[in-house]
Amino acid sequence: MLEATPLGDGWILRHESDTLPASVPGCVHTDLMAAGVIPDPFLGRGESEVAWVGRRDWTYERELTGPSASSAQEQTDLVFDGLDTVAEISLDGRPLGTVRNMHRSYRFDVTGLSGLLSVRFVSAYAEAEAVRGRLGERPAAYAEPYQYVRKMACSFGWDWGPTLVTAGIWRPVRLEHWSTARIARVRPLVTAEEGVGVVELAVDVERTRVEVPLAVEATVGGVRARAELDGAHGVVRLRVPDAELWWPRGYGEQPLYDVELRLLGDGGALDVWRRRIGFRSVELDRRADAHGTGFTLVVNGERLFARGVNWIPDDVFPSRITRERYRERLEQAAGAGVDLVRIWGGGLYESEDFYDACDELGLLVWQDFPFACAAYPEEQPLRGEVEAEARENVVRLMPHPSLVLWNGNNENLWGFRDWEWEPRLAGDSWGEGYYLGVLPRVVAELDPTRPYTAGSPWSGSWRHHPNDPAHGTHHSWEVWNREDYADYRLSVPRFVAEFGWQAPPAYATLRRALPGEALAPDSPGMLQHQKADDGNGKLERGLARHFAVPDGDFDRWHYLTQVNQARAVAAGVEHWRSHWPVCAGTVVWQLNDCWPVTSWAAVDGDGREKPLYHELKRLYADRLLTLQEGDGGLVLAAVNQGAQEWRGTLSLRRMSVEGEVLGQADVELAAGRRAVARVGVPHELTPDGPKEFLVADADGLRALHFPVPDREVPYPAPRFDVALAPGGITVTARTLVRDLLLQADRLDPEARADRGLVTLLPGEEVTIGVRGWKTPDAQRARSALYCLEPTR
């Protein structure tokens, strides 16, 4: 049987004549930090102080002993699951190979060898700049040369990420000892046909002895099957009766089945492969209709409105992301009502831990191939690297039922058409051959059970503009960059794959990241941790359209920018969900951050949840009430994504900001399963002028409509009582209290509140749960409560 020996210990990091202990998996930056050589680049302006690290070459070394005399295995392989990125590997002075792709694994035959194992990393800058020198300049959204090397693009910085160009053995490394044959690859095709789960396992093996007959035996769900191998290949098929279907969260359960495949020789088992699978079908409905070209995910025959978030690497040093951290972050996504996570193309094919958690939580995964915001050369050896990494990762990820879509790139087809790339390229390759050639061919050959789309955004063909909202996927960035978020309501895209609004991270996150700094929107550390082009300018202009911008009051600015982020995303999601099934999904940019930064994230770089996160719980719930302005007046849309019809009574109240009820009516509400019902608001209940607003209530849900921006509303001075409650506080309103927020991390860095923004009418109360608060005190809680106040 194949034996594996981990090689995580005993490494040193060498640079010129200096050595220091190294962690594997890890990277140069984390090793240098651990040794006290460099500061933490996440703190203060430390990022600038460590820029030199990415420009140097580094070597990892350890001794490798030979097999023991008692070992009877015929071959020993040195296996690297991930090397970042350009490296020369040698053993006892003998070259084993050169690698140049972070997204691949590598295997070297080291049978009978021992001595000093050396992995010398060349600066990714040096490699990328050398490739650019040979092939010529290609345009990109950023000046860094990330498109010339197969490495996580956001290592080179992004509009939310630091420029920290890593190097290192970033995934596990081991020795594998084996005889006769080993399993080289298993390609599982998993389908469901009329209650029967069908599993087809295509097996490739590597042999040391070709004369030995081999067989494979597989088991799943109590079913066993065997097949003989023809040389180095074989296929074993199993049919599982009464197979339970795997469903996205909110649509059903997530049953998972253990699959085991054993490679058998004349002396018994030689190797074993184990995974978990789920039975489900997935389609992508891209049919043309009266509104354009659709983009609707269909799982087990059920058409879905995708409630999505975009995912970036959760740490700029990905070797630090543990299984537990993946689980925590993805549980946060599920807790917000999310059912789809898009792994964005400037990052990674994530580890098995990520997809395992999605399988268990019922989170659908949209996987970008790693191409983002640049023209990518297609010449060799890059073209061969791209195909090799695609083949490896498609097969690696195929067992996971959560994975439902392969996507060729992020914004590159759009960039070619709109970002002045086409004339600059003058016929040079730029990646189209990957997205419309290599990648769909690989997916069709290896994984025909899942759909592929060439890019995001992408209209389906060059007959339409790549970002045409009427066709395929759409990215809505004009609003954040130039317009007011009310403009989200001006169109109904078929599927909104990216849109978002910025806000700073939680207060405690800023205090940890910027120790000792007098915080201001433009203080040195805040600017270091704001990576967007004119990010603060866009924040202020977006704020000024709705609120009086605070002058010199950082705490107020911090609160209002977080409110504005939640309001902006709500404006888009409420509008687009109300237009189901024409619009079939929203994927908010973004769920998470890779460091402490002002960004579009709902969960900041320290894992703290912004008000946007809690707003997503409301926006992505099965049932949603939203008031929308139409040509004929106000309309209440009742969105029902549940499996049962929604019937109830809708209460409408026209109110003054002083709390007086000016008019009211009860209306019957009926929304079918997975459907939207619309109710016209009677004209006499439509609020008139800045002193009035409309309240709609049904089954514990509420929608509000204020007819003018907040800066024009004469809010009363807020009055409310605060009392301790078991596990939190209770707030009782004496006036209208708009967008009340408890910033629990101001009470204790470990404290977390269980809800975000809430609006209370006079006499209403809310209990806010707080965990991690060591010394509860009502007066202290009041100091951490924020709400809208009269404009001064």
Short mmCIF file of C-alpha atoms in Angstrom, two decimals, residues 78-436:
data_model
loop_
_atom_site.label_atom_id
_atom_site.label_comp_id
_atom_site.label_asym_id
_atom_site.label_seq_id
_atom_site.Cartn_x
_atom_site.Cartn_y
_atom_site.Cartn_z
CA LEU A 78 8.52 13.94 -3.73
CA VAL A 79 5.11 15.64 -3.95
CA PHE A 80 4.46 19.37 -3.61
CA ASP A 81 0.78 20.32 -3.42
CA GLY A 82 1.64 23.95 -4.13
CA LEU A 83 4.71 26.08 -4.84
CA ASP A 84 4.45 29.87 -5.03
CA THR A 85 5.48 30.40 -7.76
CA VAL A 86 8.71 30.22 -9.79
CA ALA A 87 11.14 27.72 -8.28
CA GLU A 88 14.08 25.44 -8.99
CA ILE A 89 14.05 22.18 -7.00
CA SER A 90 17.22 20.17 -6.37
CA LEU A 91 18.21 17.25 -4.15
CA ASP A 92 21.82 16.70 -3.12
CA GLY A 93 22.85 19.11 -5.85
CA ARG A 94 20.92 17.21 -8.54
CA PRO A 95 18.26 19.29 -10.34
CA LEU A 96 14.77 17.79 -10.09
CA GLY A 97 12.89 20.42 -12.05
CA THR A 98 11.78 24.01 -12.52
CA VAL A 99 8.21 25.12 -11.86
CA ARG A 100 6.35 28.35 -12.59
CA ASN A 101 2.70 27.94 -11.58
CA MET A 102 1.17 28.52 -8.15
CA HIS A 103 -2.05 26.77 -9.20
CA ARG A 104 -0.54 23.30 -9.83
CA SER A 105 0.92 20.44 -7.82
CA TYR A 106 4.24 18.78 -8.69
CA ARG A 107 5.73 15.29 -8.37
CA PHE A 108 9.37 14.23 -8.71
CA ASP A 109 10.86 10.72 -8.66
CA VAL A 110 13.48 10.68 -5.89
CA THR A 111 13.86 6.92 -5.55
CA GLY A 112 17.13 6.11 -3.78
CA LEU A 113 18.08 9.75 -3.34
CA SER A 114 18.85 11.66 -0.16
CA GLY A 115 20.71 14.77 0.93
CA LEU A 116 19.94 18.47 0.97
CA LEU A 117 16.55 19.29 -0.54
CA SER A 118 16.59 22.82 -1.91
CA VAL A 119 13.70 24.87 -3.31
CA ARG A 120 14.99 28.15 -4.70
CA PHE A 121 12.30 30.72 -5.42
CA VAL A 122 12.93 33.37 -8.03
CA SER A 123 11.09 36.65 -7.51
CA ALA A 124 7.73 36.53 -9.25
CA TYR A 125 8.48 40.08 -10.38
CA ALA A 126 11.63 38.90 -12.15
CA GLU A 127 9.79 36.10 -13.94
CA ALA A 128 6.83 38.28 -14.91
CA GLU A 129 9.01 41.09 -16.16
CA ALA A 130 11.14 38.65 -18.17
CA VAL A 131 8.01 37.23 -19.84
CA ARG A 132 6.76 40.73 -20.56
CA GLY A 133 10.12 41.57 -22.09
CA ARG A 134 9.87 38.58 -24.46
CA LEU A 135 6.21 38.91 -25.42
CA GLY A 136 5.61 42.64 -25.21
CA GLU A 137 3.30 44.81 -23.15
CA ARG A 138 -0.32 43.76 -22.52
CA PRO A 139 -2.88 46.14 -20.95
CA ALA A 140 -4.31 45.60 -17.48
CA ALA A 141 -6.37 47.39 -14.85
CA TYR A 142 -3.23 47.80 -12.70
CA ALA A 143 0.40 48.57 -13.47
CA GLU A 144 1.74 45.42 -11.78
CA PRO A 145 2.78 42.55 -14.14
CA TYR A 146 0.47 39.87 -12.71
CA GLN A 147 -0.83 38.59 -16.06
CA TYR A 148 2.61 37.28 -17.08
CA VAL A 149 2.90 34.64 -14.36
CA ARG A 150 0.47 31.96 -13.14
CA LYS A 151 0.17 33.30 -9.63
CA MET A 152 -2.66 34.68 -7.49
CA ALA A 153 -3.12 38.03 -9.21
CA CYS A 154 -4.08 39.93 -6.06
CA SER A 155 -0.63 39.20 -4.58
CA PHE A 156 0.33 42.20 -6.69
CA GLY A 157 -2.29 44.41 -5.01
CA TRP A 158 -5.89 45.28 -5.89
CA ASP A 159 -8.36 48.04 -5.11
CA TRP A 160 -8.97 46.34 -1.77
CA GLY A 161 -5.69 44.47 -1.26
CA PRO A 162 -2.07 45.20 -0.34
CA THR A 163 0.86 44.65 -2.66
CA LEU A 164 2.61 41.74 -0.96
CA VAL A 165 4.21 39.51 -3.60
CA THR A 166 4.70 36.20 -1.86
CA ALA A 167 6.97 33.20 -2.36
CA GLY A 168 7.09 29.88 -0.57
CA ILE A 169 5.92 26.29 -0.19
CA TRP A 170 2.33 27.33 0.33
CA ARG A 171 0.66 23.93 0.43
CA PRO A 172 1.78 20.62 2.04
CA VAL A 173 4.75 18.61 0.82
CA ARG A 174 5.37 14.89 1.39
CA LEU A 175 7.15 11.75 0.25
CA GLU A 176 5.05 8.96 -1.25
CA HIS A 177 6.51 5.44 -1.28
CA TRP A 178 4.83 2.85 -3.48
CA SER A 179 5.29 -0.34 -5.48
CA THR A 180 3.79 -1.88 -8.62
CA ALA A 181 1.28 0.93 -9.24
CA ARG A 182 -0.38 3.96 -7.70
CA ILE A 183 -3.56 5.92 -8.46
CA ALA A 184 -2.54 8.91 -10.55
CA ARG A 185 -5.98 10.39 -11.16
CA VAL A 186 -9.64 9.63 -10.54
CA ARG A 187 -12.21 11.56 -12.54
CA PRO A 188 -15.67 11.16 -10.99
CA LEU A 189 -18.79 11.84 -13.05
CA VAL A 190 -21.72 12.02 -10.62
CA THR A 191 -25.29 12.37 -11.86
CA ALA A 192 -28.83 11.68 -10.71
CA GLU A 193 -31.32 9.92 -12.98
CA GLU A 194 -34.91 9.43 -11.79
CA GLY A 195 -34.02 8.61 -8.21
CA VAL A 196 -30.89 6.64 -9.05
CA GLY A 197 -27.45 8.04 -8.27
CA VAL A 198 -24.95 7.25 -10.98
CA VAL A 199 -21.21 7.33 -10.35
CA GLU A 200 -18.63 6.74 -13.07
CA LEU A 201 -15.00 6.72 -11.93
CA ALA A 202 -12.40 7.01 -14.68
CA VAL A 203 -9.07 5.89 -13.23
CA ASP A 204 -5.52 6.52 -14.44
CA VAL A 205 -2.60 4.75 -12.78
CA GLU A 206 1.16 5.00 -12.83
CA ARG A 207 3.07 1.70 -12.89
CA THR A 208 6.49 0.43 -12.06
CA ARG A 209 5.62 -3.04 -13.42
CA VAL A 210 3.45 -3.28 -16.49
CA GLU A 211 3.10 -7.07 -16.39
CA VAL A 212 1.02 -7.16 -13.19
CA PRO A 213 -2.76 -7.31 -13.82
CA LEU A 214 -4.62 -4.55 -11.99
CA ALA A 215 -8.22 -3.97 -11.00
CA VAL A 216 -10.16 -1.27 -9.20
CA GLU A 217 -12.96 -1.79 -6.72
CA ALA A 218 -15.28 1.04 -5.71
CA THR A 219 -17.96 1.40 -3.04
CA VAL A 220 -20.59 4.09 -2.47
CA GLY A 221 -23.90 4.04 -0.63
CA GLY A 222 -23.65 0.30 0.07
CA VAL A 223 -23.04 -0.50 -3.61
CA ARG A 224 -19.82 -2.18 -4.72
CA ALA A 225 -18.42 -2.60 -8.23
CA ARG A 226 -15.18 -3.87 -9.75
CA ALA A 227 -13.44 -3.34 -13.08
CA GLU A 228 -10.21 -4.60 -14.63
CA LEU A 229 -7.70 -2.06 -15.88
CA ASP A 230 -6.60 -1.97 -19.48
CA GLY A 231 -2.96 -1.01 -19.10
CA ALA A 232 -2.95 2.24 -17.14
CA HIS A 233 -6.65 3.10 -17.46
CA GLY A 234 -10.00 1.82 -16.33
CA VAL A 235 -13.59 2.82 -15.62
CA VAL A 236 -15.84 1.55 -12.84
CA ARG A 237 -19.56 2.38 -12.76
CA LEU A 238 -21.99 2.23 -9.85
CA ARG A 239 -25.74 2.85 -9.59
CA VAL A 240 -27.10 3.80 -6.17
CA PRO A 241 -30.85 3.17 -5.86
CA ASP A 242 -33.03 5.60 -3.92
CA ALA A 243 -30.23 8.14 -3.82
CA GLU A 244 -31.06 11.23 -1.78
CA LEU A 245 -30.59 14.49 -3.67
CA TRP A 246 -28.16 17.19 -2.52
CA TRP A 247 -29.83 20.62 -2.44
CA PRO A 248 -28.67 24.20 -1.99
CA ARG A 249 -29.35 25.58 1.48
CA GLY A 250 -32.97 26.64 1.83
CA TYR A 251 -34.20 24.15 -0.77
CA GLY A 252 -33.57 20.86 0.99
CA GLU A 253 -30.94 18.78 2.75
CA GLN A 254 -27.29 18.15 1.84
CA PRO A 255 -26.77 14.36 2.05
CA LEU A 256 -23.20 13.35 1.22
CA TYR A 257 -21.97 9.88 0.27
CA ASP A 258 -18.52 8.46 0.95
CA VAL A 259 -16.81 7.03 -2.13
CA GLU A 260 -13.84 4.70 -1.83
CA LEU A 261 -11.84 3.35 -4.75
CA ARG A 262 -9.12 0.76 -4.14
CA LEU A 263 -6.41 -0.17 -6.63
CA LEU A 264 -5.83 -3.92 -6.47
CA GLY A 265 -2.85 -5.98 -7.58
CA ASP A 266 -2.07 -9.66 -7.19
CA GLY A 267 -0.98 -9.06 -3.59
CA GLY A 268 -3.97 -6.99 -2.46
CA ALA A 269 -4.60 -3.27 -2.21
CA LEU A 270 -1.91 -0.98 -3.65
CA ASP A 271 -3.52 2.43 -3.19
CA VAL A 272 -6.82 3.98 -2.14
CA TRP A 273 -8.74 7.13 -3.13
CA ARG A 274 -11.51 8.53 -0.91
CA ARG A 275 -13.86 11.46 -1.42
CA ARG A 276 -17.39 12.61 -0.62
CA ILE A 277 -19.96 13.23 -3.32
CA GLY A 278 -23.55 14.40 -3.59
CA PHE A 279 -26.18 13.52 -6.15
CA ARG A 280 -27.78 16.47 -7.92
CA SER A 281 -28.27 17.89 -11.38
CA VAL A 282 -27.33 21.41 -12.46
CA GLU A 283 -28.17 23.36 -15.60
CA LEU A 284 -27.77 26.96 -16.72
CA ASP A 285 -30.78 28.29 -18.60
CA ARG A 286 -29.43 30.75 -21.15
CA ARG A 287 -32.40 30.76 -23.50
CA ALA A 288 -33.44 33.92 -25.32
CA ASP A 289 -36.77 35.44 -24.32
CA ALA A 290 -38.70 38.69 -24.62
CA HIS A 291 -36.28 40.40 -22.21
CA GLY A 292 -33.02 39.29 -23.84
CA THR A 293 -30.89 36.29 -22.87
CA GLY A 294 -31.39 34.62 -19.52
CA PHE A 295 -28.89 33.34 -16.99
CA THR A 296 -30.74 31.16 -14.49
CA LEU A 297 -29.27 28.35 -12.42
CA VAL A 298 -31.45 25.24 -12.26
CA VAL A 299 -30.63 22.65 -9.57
CA ASN A 300 -32.55 19.36 -9.50
CA GLY A 301 -35.07 20.98 -11.83
CA GLU A 302 -35.68 23.92 -9.46
CA ARG A 303 -35.06 27.39 -10.89
CA LEU A 304 -33.16 29.60 -8.44
CA PHE A 305 -32.76 33.27 -7.75
CA ALA A 306 -29.11 33.12 -6.69
CA ARG A 307 -28.47 34.99 -3.44
CA GLY A 308 -24.74 35.37 -3.84
CA VAL A 309 -21.54 36.94 -2.58
CA ASN A 310 -18.16 37.25 -4.22
CA TRP A 311 -15.24 35.58 -2.44
CA ILE A 312 -11.64 36.78 -2.48
CA PRO A 313 -8.74 34.95 -0.78
CA ASP A 314 -9.42 35.33 2.94
CA ASP A 315 -5.79 36.21 3.62
CA VAL A 316 -3.17 37.71 1.34
CA PHE A 317 -0.99 34.93 2.82
CA PRO A 318 -3.25 31.99 1.92
CA SER A 319 -1.17 29.39 3.76
CA ARG A 320 -2.57 30.91 6.99
CA ILE A 321 -6.18 30.05 6.13
CA THR A 322 -7.12 27.03 8.22
CA ARG A 323 -10.00 24.62 7.81
CA GLU A 324 -11.62 26.28 10.84
CA ARG A 325 -11.27 29.74 9.33
CA TYR A 326 -12.86 28.63 6.06
CA ARG A 327 -15.71 27.11 8.04
CA GLU A 328 -16.23 30.26 10.12
CA ARG A 329 -16.31 32.55 7.11
CA LEU A 330 -18.62 30.30 5.10
CA GLU A 331 -20.93 29.84 8.08
CA GLN A 332 -21.13 33.63 8.16
CA ALA A 333 -22.19 33.55 4.51
CA ALA A 334 -24.84 30.91 5.15
CA GLY A 335 -26.01 32.83 8.22
CA ALA A 336 -26.65 35.87 6.02
CA GLY A 337 -28.98 33.90 3.76
CA VAL A 338 -26.38 33.42 1.03
CA ASP A 339 -26.79 30.35 -1.19
CA LEU A 340 -24.06 31.02 -3.80
CA VAL A 341 -20.39 31.97 -3.41
CA ARG A 342 -18.46 33.10 -6.46
CA ILE A 343 -14.70 32.46 -6.20
CA TRP A 344 -13.33 35.47 -8.04
CA GLY A 345 -10.74 35.14 -10.81
CA GLY A 346 -7.95 37.20 -9.26
CA GLY A 347 -7.52 34.64 -6.50
CA LEU A 348 -7.18 30.88 -6.26
CA TYR A 349 -8.62 27.49 -6.75
CA GLU A 350 -9.28 27.14 -3.03
CA SER A 351 -8.30 24.18 -0.85
CA GLU A 352 -10.48 21.11 -0.29
CA ASP A 353 -11.45 22.59 3.06
CA PHE A 354 -13.34 25.40 1.33
CA TYR A 355 -15.39 23.13 -0.92
CA ASP A 356 -15.98 20.59 1.88
CA ALA A 357 -17.57 23.34 3.96
CA CYS A 358 -19.71 24.46 1.02
CA ASP A 359 -20.84 20.86 0.44
CA GLU A 360 -21.93 20.61 4.08
CA LEU A 361 -23.55 24.04 4.28
CA GLY A 362 -25.39 23.85 0.97
CA LEU A 363 -23.54 26.80 -0.56
CA LEU A 364 -23.37 26.71 -4.34
CA VAL A 365 -19.92 27.51 -5.72
CA TRP A 366 -19.27 29.47 -8.90
CA GLN A 367 -15.58 28.94 -9.71
CA ASP A 368 -13.68 31.44 -11.82
CA PHE A 369 -10.56 30.26 -13.57
CA PRO A 370 -7.74 32.53 -12.30
CA PHE A 371 -7.78 35.37 -14.83
CA ALA A 372 -8.79 38.91 -13.87
CA CYS A 373 -8.80 42.42 -15.29
CA ALA A 374 -5.93 42.03 -17.76
CA ALA A 375 -4.95 40.89 -21.23
CA TYR A 376 -3.24 37.52 -20.72
CA PRO A 377 -0.65 36.30 -23.25
CA GLU A 378 -1.39 32.95 -24.88
CA GLU A 379 2.11 32.08 -26.07
CA GLN A 380 4.04 29.12 -24.70
CA PRO A 381 4.94 28.20 -22.06
CA LEU A 382 2.01 30.11 -20.52
CA ARG A 383 -0.55 28.37 -22.72
CA GLY A 384 0.65 24.95 -21.63
CA GLU A 385 0.63 26.01 -17.99
CA VAL A 386 -2.95 27.25 -18.28
CA GLU A 387 -4.18 23.99 -19.78
CA ALA A 388 -2.26 21.89 -17.25
CA GLU A 389 -3.62 23.80 -14.25
CA ALA A 390 -7.16 23.70 -15.65
CA ARG A 391 -7.01 19.94 -16.19
CA GLU A 392 -5.68 19.30 -12.71
CA ASN A 393 -8.12 21.54 -10.87
CA VAL A 394 -11.22 20.59 -12.83
CA VAL A 395 -10.63 16.95 -11.91
CA ARG A 396 -9.62 17.78 -8.34
CA LEU A 397 -12.83 19.68 -7.67
CA MET A 398 -15.27 17.45 -9.54
CA PRO A 399 -16.40 15.40 -6.51
CA HIS A 400 -17.92 18.46 -4.82
CA PRO A 401 -21.68 18.81 -5.36
CA SER A 402 -21.50 22.45 -4.27
CA LEU A 403 -19.52 23.33 -7.41
CA VAL A 404 -22.11 24.24 -10.06
CA LEU A 405 -20.43 26.60 -12.55
CA TRP A 406 -17.07 27.12 -14.24
CA ASN A 407 -16.33 30.67 -15.40
CA GLY A 408 -13.51 31.59 -17.76
CA ASN A 409 -12.41 34.95 -16.35
CA ASN A 410 -13.28 38.14 -14.53
CA GLU A 411 -13.90 41.24 -16.70
CA ASN A 412 -11.38 40.45 -19.43
CA LEU A 413 -13.88 40.16 -22.29
CA TRP A 414 -15.44 43.41 -21.08
CA GLY A 415 -12.00 45.00 -20.80
CA PHE A 416 -11.13 44.10 -24.39
CA ARG A 417 -14.24 45.87 -25.65
CA ASP A 418 -14.47 48.88 -23.34
CA TRP A 419 -11.12 49.64 -21.73
CA GLU A 420 -9.18 50.59 -24.91
CA TRP A 421 -7.42 47.24 -25.02
CA GLU A 422 -8.36 46.34 -28.57
CA PRO A 423 -6.39 49.10 -30.34
CA ARG A 424 -3.45 48.75 -27.94
CA LEU A 425 -3.15 45.01 -28.53
CA ALA A 426 -2.93 45.41 -32.32
CA GLY A 427 -3.46 41.71 -32.92
CA ASP A 428 -1.48 40.36 -29.95
CA SER A 429 -2.94 37.48 -28.00
CA TRP A 430 -4.89 38.56 -24.92
CA GLY A 431 -6.70 35.51 -23.53
CA GLU A 432 -9.68 35.07 -25.81
CA GLY A 433 -8.24 31.74 -26.89
CA TYR A 434 -8.39 30.57 -23.28
CA TYR A 435 -11.93 31.69 -22.54
CA LEU A 436 -13.52 30.64 -25.84
#
